[in-house]
Amino acid sequence: MLGTHSPALNLAVRDLEAARRFYAETLGLTQVSEMEGLIDFRSGNVMLYVYQSEFAGTNQATAATWSVGEEIEAMIATLKSRGVSFEHYTNIPGLAVRGDIHVGDQPDGSAGEFKVAWFRDPDGNLLSLTNGRSA
């Protein structure tokens, strides 16, 4: 039923202008439209909606993940040059922290290392990059 359709991401923010700068300028997403309290961005073939909410920043789980393949190190370097700080978690079973990247075995048992890096938007929404599969 829904398996042939792409989901959209919805992220609550307090400050729409700060969100616009972060998602467009820092992350490089394309702004599609805007209405009162809502900005629509496109990332690949997925829509990401940021909207004003009193609940902004209350989600403590990963809100969005970009699968970037072997570009992960270069993207981390670019994001750091744009002022993004990365999170370091030492209590995740099976993952070791190497710089700003958490490294472990591929979840599906395939060859190579699984890599993931977490960072936050201006409202504290937890976002991540991974070298894992995108589809």
GROMACS .gro file of C-alpha atoms in nm, residues 8-11 39-43 46-50:
model
   14
    8ALA     CA    1   0.773   1.337   0.396
    9LEU     CA    2   0.964   1.453   0.703
   10ASN     CA    3   0.809   1.698   0.950
   11LEU     CA    4   1.033   1.886   1.193
   39ILE     CA    5   0.867   2.615   0.505
   40ASP     CA    6   0.888   2.329   0.253
   41PHE     CA    7   1.229   2.197   0.145
   42ARG     CA    8   1.322   1.929  -0.105
   43SER     CA    9   1.602   1.682  -0.033
   46VAL     CA   10   1.168   1.366  -0.036
   47MET     CA   11   0.999   1.673   0.111
   48LEU     CA   12   1.107   1.808   0.447
   49TYR     CA   13   0.861   2.041   0.619
   50VAL     CA   14   0.974   2.265   0.903
   0.00000   0.00000   0.00000
